[in-house]
Coordinates of C-alpha atoms in Angstrom, one line a residue:
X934 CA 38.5 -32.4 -5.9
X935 CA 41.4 -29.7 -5.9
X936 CA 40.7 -26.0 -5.1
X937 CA 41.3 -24.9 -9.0
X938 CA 38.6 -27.7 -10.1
X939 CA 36.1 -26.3 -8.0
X940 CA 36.8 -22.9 -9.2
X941 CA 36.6 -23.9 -12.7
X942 CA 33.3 -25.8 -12.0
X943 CA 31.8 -22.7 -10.1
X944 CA 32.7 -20.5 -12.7
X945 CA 31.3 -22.3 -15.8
X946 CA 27.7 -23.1 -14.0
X947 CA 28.2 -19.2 -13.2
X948 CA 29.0 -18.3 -16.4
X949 CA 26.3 -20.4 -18.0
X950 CA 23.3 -19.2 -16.2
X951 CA 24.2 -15.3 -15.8
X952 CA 24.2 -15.5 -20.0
X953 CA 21.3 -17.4 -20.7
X954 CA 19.6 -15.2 -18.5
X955 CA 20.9 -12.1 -20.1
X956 CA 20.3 -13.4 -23.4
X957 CA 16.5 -13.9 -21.6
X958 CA 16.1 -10.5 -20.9
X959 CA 17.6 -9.0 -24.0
X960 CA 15.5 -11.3 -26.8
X961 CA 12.0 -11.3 -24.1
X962 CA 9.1 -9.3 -25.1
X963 CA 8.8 -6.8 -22.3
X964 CA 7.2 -3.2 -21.9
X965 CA 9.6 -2.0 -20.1
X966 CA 13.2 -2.6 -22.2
X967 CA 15.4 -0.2 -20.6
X968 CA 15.3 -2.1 -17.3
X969 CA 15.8 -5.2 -18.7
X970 CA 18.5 -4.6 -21.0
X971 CA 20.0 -2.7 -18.4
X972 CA 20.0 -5.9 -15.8
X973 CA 21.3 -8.0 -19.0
X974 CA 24.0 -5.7 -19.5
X975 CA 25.3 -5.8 -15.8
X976 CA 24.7 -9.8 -15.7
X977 CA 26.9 -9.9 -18.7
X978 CA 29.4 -7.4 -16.8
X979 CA 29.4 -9.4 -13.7
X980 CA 29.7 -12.7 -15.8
X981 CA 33.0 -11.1 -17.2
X982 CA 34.4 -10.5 -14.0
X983 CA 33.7 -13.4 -12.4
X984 CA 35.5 -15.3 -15.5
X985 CA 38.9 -14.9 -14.7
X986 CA 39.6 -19.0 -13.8
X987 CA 38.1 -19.8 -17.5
X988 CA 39.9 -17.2 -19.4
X989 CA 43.3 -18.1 -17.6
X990 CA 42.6 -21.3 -19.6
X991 CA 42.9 -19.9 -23.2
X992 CA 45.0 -16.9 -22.3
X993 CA 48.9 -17.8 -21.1
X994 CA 49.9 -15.1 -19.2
X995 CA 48.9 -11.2 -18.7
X996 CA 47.8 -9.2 -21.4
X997 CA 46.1 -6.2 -22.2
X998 CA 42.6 -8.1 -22.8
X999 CA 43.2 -9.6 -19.8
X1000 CA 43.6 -6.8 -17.7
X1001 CA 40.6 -5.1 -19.6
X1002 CA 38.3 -8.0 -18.1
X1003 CA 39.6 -7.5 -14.6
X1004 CA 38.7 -3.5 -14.6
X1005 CA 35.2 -4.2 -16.2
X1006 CA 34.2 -4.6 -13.0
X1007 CA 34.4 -0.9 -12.6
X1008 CA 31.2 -0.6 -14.8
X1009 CA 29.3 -3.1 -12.9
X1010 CA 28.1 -1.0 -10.3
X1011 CA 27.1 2.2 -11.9
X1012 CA 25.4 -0.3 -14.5
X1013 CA 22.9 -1.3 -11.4
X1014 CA 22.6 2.1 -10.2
X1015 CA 21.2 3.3 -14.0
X1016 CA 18.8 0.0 -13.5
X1017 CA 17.7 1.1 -10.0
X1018 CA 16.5 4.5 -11.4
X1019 CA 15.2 2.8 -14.5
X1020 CA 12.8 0.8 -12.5
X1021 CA 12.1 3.3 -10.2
X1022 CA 11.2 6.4 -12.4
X1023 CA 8.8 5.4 -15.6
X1024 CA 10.0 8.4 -17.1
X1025 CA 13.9 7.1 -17.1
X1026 CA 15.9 7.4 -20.4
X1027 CA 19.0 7.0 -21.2
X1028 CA 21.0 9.9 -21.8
X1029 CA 24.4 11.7 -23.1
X1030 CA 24.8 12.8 -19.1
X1031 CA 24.7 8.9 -18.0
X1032 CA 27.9 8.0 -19.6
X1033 CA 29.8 10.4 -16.8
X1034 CA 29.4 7.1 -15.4
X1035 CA 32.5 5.8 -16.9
X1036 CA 35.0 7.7 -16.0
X1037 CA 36.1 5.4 -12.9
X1038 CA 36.1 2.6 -15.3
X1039 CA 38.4 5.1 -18.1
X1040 CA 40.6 6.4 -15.2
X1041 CA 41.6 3.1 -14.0
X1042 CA 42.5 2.0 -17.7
X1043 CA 44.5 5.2 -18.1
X1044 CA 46.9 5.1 -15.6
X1045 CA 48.0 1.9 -16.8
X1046 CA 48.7 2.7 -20.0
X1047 CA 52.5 3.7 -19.1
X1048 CA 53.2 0.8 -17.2
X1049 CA 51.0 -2.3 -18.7
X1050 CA 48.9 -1.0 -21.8
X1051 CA 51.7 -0.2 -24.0
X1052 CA 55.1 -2.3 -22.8
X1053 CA 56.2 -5.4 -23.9
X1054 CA 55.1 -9.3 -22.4
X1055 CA 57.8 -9.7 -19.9
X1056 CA 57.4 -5.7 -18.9
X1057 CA 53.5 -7.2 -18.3
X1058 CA 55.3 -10.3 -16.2
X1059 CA 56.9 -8.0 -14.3
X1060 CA 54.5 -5.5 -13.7
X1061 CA 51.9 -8.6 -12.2
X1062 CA 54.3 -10.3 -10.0
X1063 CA 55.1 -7.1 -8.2
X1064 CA 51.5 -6.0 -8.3
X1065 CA 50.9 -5.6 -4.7
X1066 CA 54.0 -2.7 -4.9
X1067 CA 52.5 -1.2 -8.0
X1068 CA 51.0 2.1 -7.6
X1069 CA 48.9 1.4 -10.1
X1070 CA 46.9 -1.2 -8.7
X1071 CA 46.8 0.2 -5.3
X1072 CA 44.9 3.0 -7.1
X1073 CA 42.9 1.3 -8.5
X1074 CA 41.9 -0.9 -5.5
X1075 CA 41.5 2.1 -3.6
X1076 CA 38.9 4.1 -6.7
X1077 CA 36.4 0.7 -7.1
X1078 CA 36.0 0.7 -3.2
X1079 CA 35.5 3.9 -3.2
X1080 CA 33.1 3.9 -6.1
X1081 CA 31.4 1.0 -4.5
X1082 CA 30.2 2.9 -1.3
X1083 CA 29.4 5.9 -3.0
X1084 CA 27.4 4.4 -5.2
X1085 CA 25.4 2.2 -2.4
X1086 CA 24.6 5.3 -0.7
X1087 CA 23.2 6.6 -4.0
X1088 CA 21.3 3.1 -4.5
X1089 CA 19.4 3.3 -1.3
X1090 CA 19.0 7.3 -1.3
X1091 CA 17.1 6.0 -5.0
X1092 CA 15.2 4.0 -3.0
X1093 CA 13.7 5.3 0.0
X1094 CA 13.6 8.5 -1.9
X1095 CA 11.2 6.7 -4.8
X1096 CA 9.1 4.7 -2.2
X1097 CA 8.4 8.2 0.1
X1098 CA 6.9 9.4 -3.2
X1099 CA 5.2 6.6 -4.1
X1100 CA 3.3 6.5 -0.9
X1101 CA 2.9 10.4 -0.9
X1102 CA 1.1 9.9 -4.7
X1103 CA -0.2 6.4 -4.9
X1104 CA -2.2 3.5 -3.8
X1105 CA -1.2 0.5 -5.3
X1106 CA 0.1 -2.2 -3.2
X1107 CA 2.2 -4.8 -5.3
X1108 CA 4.6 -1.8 -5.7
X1109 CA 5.2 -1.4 -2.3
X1110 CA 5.7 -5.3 -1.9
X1111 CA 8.2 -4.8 -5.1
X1112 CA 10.4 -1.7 -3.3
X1113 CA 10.7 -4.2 -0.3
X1114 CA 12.5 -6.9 -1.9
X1115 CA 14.5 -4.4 -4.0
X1116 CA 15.9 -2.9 -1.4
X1117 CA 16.4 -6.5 0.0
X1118 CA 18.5 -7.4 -3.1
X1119 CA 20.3 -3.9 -3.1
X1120 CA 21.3 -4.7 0.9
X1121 CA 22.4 -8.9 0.0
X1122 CA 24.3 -7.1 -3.0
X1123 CA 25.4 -4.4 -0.7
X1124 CA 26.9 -7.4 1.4
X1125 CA 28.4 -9.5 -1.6
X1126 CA 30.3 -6.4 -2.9
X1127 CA 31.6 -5.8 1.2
X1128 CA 32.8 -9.3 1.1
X1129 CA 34.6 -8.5 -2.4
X1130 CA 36.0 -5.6 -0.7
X1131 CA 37.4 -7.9 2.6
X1132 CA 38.6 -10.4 -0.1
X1133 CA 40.7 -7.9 -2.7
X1134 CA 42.2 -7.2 1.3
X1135 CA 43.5 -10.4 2.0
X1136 CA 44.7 -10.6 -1.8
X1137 CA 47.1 -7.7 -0.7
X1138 CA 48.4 -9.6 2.1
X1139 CA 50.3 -12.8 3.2
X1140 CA 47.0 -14.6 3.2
X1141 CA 46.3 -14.6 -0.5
X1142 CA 45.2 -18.4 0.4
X1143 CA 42.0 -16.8 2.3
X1144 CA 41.2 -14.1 -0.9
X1145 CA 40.9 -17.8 -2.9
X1146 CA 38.3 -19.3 -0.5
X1147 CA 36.4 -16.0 -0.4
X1148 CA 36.4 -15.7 -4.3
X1149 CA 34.8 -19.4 -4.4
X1150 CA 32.2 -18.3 -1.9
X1151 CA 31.3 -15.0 -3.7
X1152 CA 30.8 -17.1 -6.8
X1153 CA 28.2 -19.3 -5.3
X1154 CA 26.3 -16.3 -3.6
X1155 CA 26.3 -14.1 -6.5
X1156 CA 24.6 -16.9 -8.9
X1157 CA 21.7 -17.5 -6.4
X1158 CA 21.0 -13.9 -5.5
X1159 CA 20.8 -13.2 -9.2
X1160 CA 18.7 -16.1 -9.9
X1161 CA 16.4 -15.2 -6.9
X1162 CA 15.8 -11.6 -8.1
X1163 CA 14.9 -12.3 -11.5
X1164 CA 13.2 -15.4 -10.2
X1165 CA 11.0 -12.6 -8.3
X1166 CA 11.2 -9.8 -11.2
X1167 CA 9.3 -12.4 -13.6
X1168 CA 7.0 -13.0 -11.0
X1169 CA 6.0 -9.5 -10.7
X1170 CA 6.1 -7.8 -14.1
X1171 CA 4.4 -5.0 -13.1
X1172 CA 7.5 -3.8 -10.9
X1173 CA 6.9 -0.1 -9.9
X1174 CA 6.6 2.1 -13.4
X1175 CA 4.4 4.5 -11.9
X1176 CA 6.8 6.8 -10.4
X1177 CA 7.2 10.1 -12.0
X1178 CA 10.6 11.9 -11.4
X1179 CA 9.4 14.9 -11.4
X1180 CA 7.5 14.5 -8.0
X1181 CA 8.6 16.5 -5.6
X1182 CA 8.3 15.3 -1.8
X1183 CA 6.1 17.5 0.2
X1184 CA 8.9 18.0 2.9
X1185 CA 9.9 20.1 -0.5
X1186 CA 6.8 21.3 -1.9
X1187 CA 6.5 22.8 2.2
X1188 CA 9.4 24.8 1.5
X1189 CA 8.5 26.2 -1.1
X1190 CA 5.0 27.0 -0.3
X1191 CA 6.9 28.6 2.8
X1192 CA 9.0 30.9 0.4
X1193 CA 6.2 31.8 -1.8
X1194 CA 3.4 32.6 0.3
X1195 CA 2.6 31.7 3.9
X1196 CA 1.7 28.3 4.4
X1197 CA -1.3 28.0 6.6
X1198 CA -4.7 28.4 4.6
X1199 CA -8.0 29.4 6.7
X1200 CA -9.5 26.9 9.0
X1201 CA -12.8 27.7 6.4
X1202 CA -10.9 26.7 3.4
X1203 CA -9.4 23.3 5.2
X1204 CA -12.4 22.4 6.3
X1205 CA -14.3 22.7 2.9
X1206 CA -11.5 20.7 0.8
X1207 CA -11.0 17.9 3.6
X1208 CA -15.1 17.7 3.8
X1209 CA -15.1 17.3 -0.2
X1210 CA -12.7 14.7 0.1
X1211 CA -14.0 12.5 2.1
X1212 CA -17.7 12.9 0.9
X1213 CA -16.1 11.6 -2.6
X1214 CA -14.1 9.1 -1.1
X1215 CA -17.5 7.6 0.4
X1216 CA -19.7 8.2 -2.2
X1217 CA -17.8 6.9 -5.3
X1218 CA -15.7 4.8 -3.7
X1219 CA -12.4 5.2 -5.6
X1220 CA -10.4 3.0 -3.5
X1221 CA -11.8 0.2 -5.5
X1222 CA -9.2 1.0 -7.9
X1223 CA -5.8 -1.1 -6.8
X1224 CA -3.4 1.6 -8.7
X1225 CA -5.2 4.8 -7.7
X1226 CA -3.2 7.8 -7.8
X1227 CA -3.6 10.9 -6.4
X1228 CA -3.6 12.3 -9.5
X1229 CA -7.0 10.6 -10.5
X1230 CA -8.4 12.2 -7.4
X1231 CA -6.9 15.8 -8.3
X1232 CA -8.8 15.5 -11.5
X1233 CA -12.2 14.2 -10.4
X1234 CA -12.6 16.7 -7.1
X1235 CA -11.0 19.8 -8.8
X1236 CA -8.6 20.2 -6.2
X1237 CA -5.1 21.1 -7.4
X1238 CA -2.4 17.9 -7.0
X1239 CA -0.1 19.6 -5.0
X1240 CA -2.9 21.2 -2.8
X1241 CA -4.4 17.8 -2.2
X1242 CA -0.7 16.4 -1.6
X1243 CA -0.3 19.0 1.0
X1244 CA -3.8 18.3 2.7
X1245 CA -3.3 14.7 3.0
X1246 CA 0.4 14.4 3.6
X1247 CA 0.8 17.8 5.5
X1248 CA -2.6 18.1 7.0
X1249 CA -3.7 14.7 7.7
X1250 CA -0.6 13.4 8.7
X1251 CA -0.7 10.1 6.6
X1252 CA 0.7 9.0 3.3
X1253 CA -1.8 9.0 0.4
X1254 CA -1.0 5.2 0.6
X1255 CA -2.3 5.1 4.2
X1256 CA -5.1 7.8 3.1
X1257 CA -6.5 5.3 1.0
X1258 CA -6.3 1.6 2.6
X1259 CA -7.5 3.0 5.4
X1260 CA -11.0 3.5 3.2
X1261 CA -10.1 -0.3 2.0
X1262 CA -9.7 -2.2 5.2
X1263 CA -12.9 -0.1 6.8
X1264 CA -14.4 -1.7 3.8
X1265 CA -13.5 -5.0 4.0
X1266 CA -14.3 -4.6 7.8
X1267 CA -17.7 -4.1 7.0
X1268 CA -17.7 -7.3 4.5
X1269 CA -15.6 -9.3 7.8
X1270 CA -18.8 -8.4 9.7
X1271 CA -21.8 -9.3 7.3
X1272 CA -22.9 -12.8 8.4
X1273 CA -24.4 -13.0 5.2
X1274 CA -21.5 -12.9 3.1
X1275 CA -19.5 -15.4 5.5
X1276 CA -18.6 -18.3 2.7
X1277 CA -16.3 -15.2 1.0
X1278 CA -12.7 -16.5 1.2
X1279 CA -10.0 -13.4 2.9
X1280 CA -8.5 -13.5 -0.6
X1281 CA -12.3 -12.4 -2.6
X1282 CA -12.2 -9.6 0.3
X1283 CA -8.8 -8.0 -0.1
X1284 CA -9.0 -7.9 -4.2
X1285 CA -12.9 -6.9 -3.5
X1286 CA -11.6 -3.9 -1.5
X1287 CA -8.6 -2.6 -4.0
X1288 CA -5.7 -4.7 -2.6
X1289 CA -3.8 -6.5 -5.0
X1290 CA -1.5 -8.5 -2.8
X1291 CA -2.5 -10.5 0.2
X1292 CA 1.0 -9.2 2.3
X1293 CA -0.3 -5.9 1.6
X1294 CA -4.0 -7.0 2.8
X1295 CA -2.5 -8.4 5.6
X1296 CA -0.3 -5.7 6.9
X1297 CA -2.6 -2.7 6.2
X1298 CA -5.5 -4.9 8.2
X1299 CA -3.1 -5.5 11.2
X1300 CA -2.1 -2.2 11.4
X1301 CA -5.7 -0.6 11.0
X1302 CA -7.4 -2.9 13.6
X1303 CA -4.5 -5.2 15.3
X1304 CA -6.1 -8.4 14.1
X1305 CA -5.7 -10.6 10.6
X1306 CA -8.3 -10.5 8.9
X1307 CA -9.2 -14.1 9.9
X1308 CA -9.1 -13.3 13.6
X1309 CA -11.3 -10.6 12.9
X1310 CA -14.0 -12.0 11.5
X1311 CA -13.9 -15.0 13.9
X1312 CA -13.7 -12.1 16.8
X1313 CA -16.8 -10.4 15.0

């Protein structure tokens, strides 16, 4: 089977699964639309891009459609960043501001427009089979690498900024299990898109032959990393949403308390809110709750959120996440222990306690008492 075969056959299978899933997410009953119309929108982008083999097919020669499909792939990228804050932040709409995020993508048509956009066909010939001497297209090649880093640093910033606050504000666990393989996709896309970047290098060289076999390879990669993310995102539709962008991190909410007023409070006053915390955290047991926030604790103590943020974060030296599981694992030590209750299986324990995923259980349990919770109750 000849190179342009395989290409072709890559391409359709490509093609075919990247649009039915689309179509998937678009037509699904879901919650949470934004983030999945948003994902459809940039399979559907990336499904354009990748379709150049195909449409060579039905289209003889350059042509103004043609080069509108190539520079599409300037909208692929900011399309996934908008996802990656949709998913993050429940509170994520679309707005008037958000299409700023097409101006690479308008640039990169409008210097073309004196050169390919509005010439004649052989003009277009001309203009493609000099390519690699055409200003033009070095420009352009230069803008969607440089769009590509920026907005990879703005990815992960996204990230590990929205996880810091999630532990800071909550306790649920299947979240944190969620941000983990995002940022997993984000770094294997983060590695496709560099490879896409070493290829478009070698297509400005005299080893155009080694841009081909690249292209192939990307093609395979990019249809099972998509497939294995939204194999995971179905199997977790309860993927973050409880992230508030108006959370400030209390490296931030220290400055400003440093600003406003001085921010040490008297030993007394520490003393009395940390005592009132953790005589409610024994009594009532909250941590029973898997998605407890800290909010739901602001409101049942009295104490102010960002007071409580400050004494647990600030004070205490430990995430609200860690706050919590570490009343959850003590817990399910105590369970571990009771020869009574020895016929409950690990997995009755950890959804007993307030965990929700056994990975979570696992690596909160480890880190609390440097067993598994099997070794520990065989220890016990």
């Amino acid at each position: 089977m000849d190179k342009i075969n395989l290409l072709l056959i890559v391409t359709v299978i490509s093609l075919f699964i990247s649009l039915f899933l689309a179509f998937f997410l678009f037509t699904v009953k879901a919650k949470h639309k934004t983030s999945n119309y948003l994902f459809a929108v940039f399979l559907i982008l990336t499904a354009i891009d990748t379709s150049q083999t195909l449409f060579d097919l039905f289209v003889d020669g350059p042509s103004n459609l043609g080069m509108l499909r190539s520079l599409s792939a300037f909208l692929q990228i900011p399309v996934f960043y908008l996802y990656v804050l949709s998913v993050c932040y429940s509170d994520f709409k679309l707005k008037p501001k958000h299409l700023l995020h097409l101006l690479p993508f308008l640039i990169a048509n409008l210097i073309l427009l004196p050169r390919f956009y509005t010439v004649d066909f052989a003009s277009k010939i001309n203009f493609i089979k000099n390519y690699q001497s055409m200003i033009e297209i070095q420009f352009n090649h230069i803008l969607i690498h440089v769009q590509l880093i920026v907005y990879i640093i703005a990815v992960f910033v996204i990230l590990r900024k929205a996880k810091k606050l999630y532990l800071e504000n909550n306790a649920g666990t299947t979240s944190i299990d969620s941000y983990n393989w995002l940022f997993q996709f984000t770094t294997v896309l983060t590695v496709l898109y560099l490879v896409a970047i070493l290829k478009n290098i070698f297509k400005f060289s005299d080893y155009q032959y080694i841009s081909e076999g690249i292209k192939i390879g990307l093609l395979v990669f990019q249809l099972f990393i998509v497939c294995w993310y939204l194999f995971k995102a179905l199997n977790n539709p309860g993927i973050f949403r409880n992230i508030d962008s108006k959370l400030k991190l209390v490296k931030d909410l220290i400055s400003e308390e440093k600003n406003i007023r001085p921010l040490a409070v008297s030993e007394k006053e520490y003393n009395e809110e940390l005592l009132k915390l953790q005589q409610y955290m024994i009594a009532e047991k909250p941590f029973l709750n898997p998605s407890l926030t800290i909010q739901d604790i602001s409101a049942d103590i009295k104490i102010p959120v960002r007071d409580l943020s400050l004494l647990i974060n600030h004070k205490l030296e430990q995430h609200f996440y860690d706050f919590v599981n570490t009343y959850r694992i003590e817990s399910a030590m105590g369970i571990l222990k009771d020869v009574t209750k020895s016929k409950v299986t690990i997995l009755e324990i950890l959804y007993d306690v307030g965990f929700n995923s056994k990975s979570s259980f696992n690596t909160a349990f480890k880190k609390h008492t440097g067993f598994t919770p099997t070794d520990y109750r065989k220890a016990v």
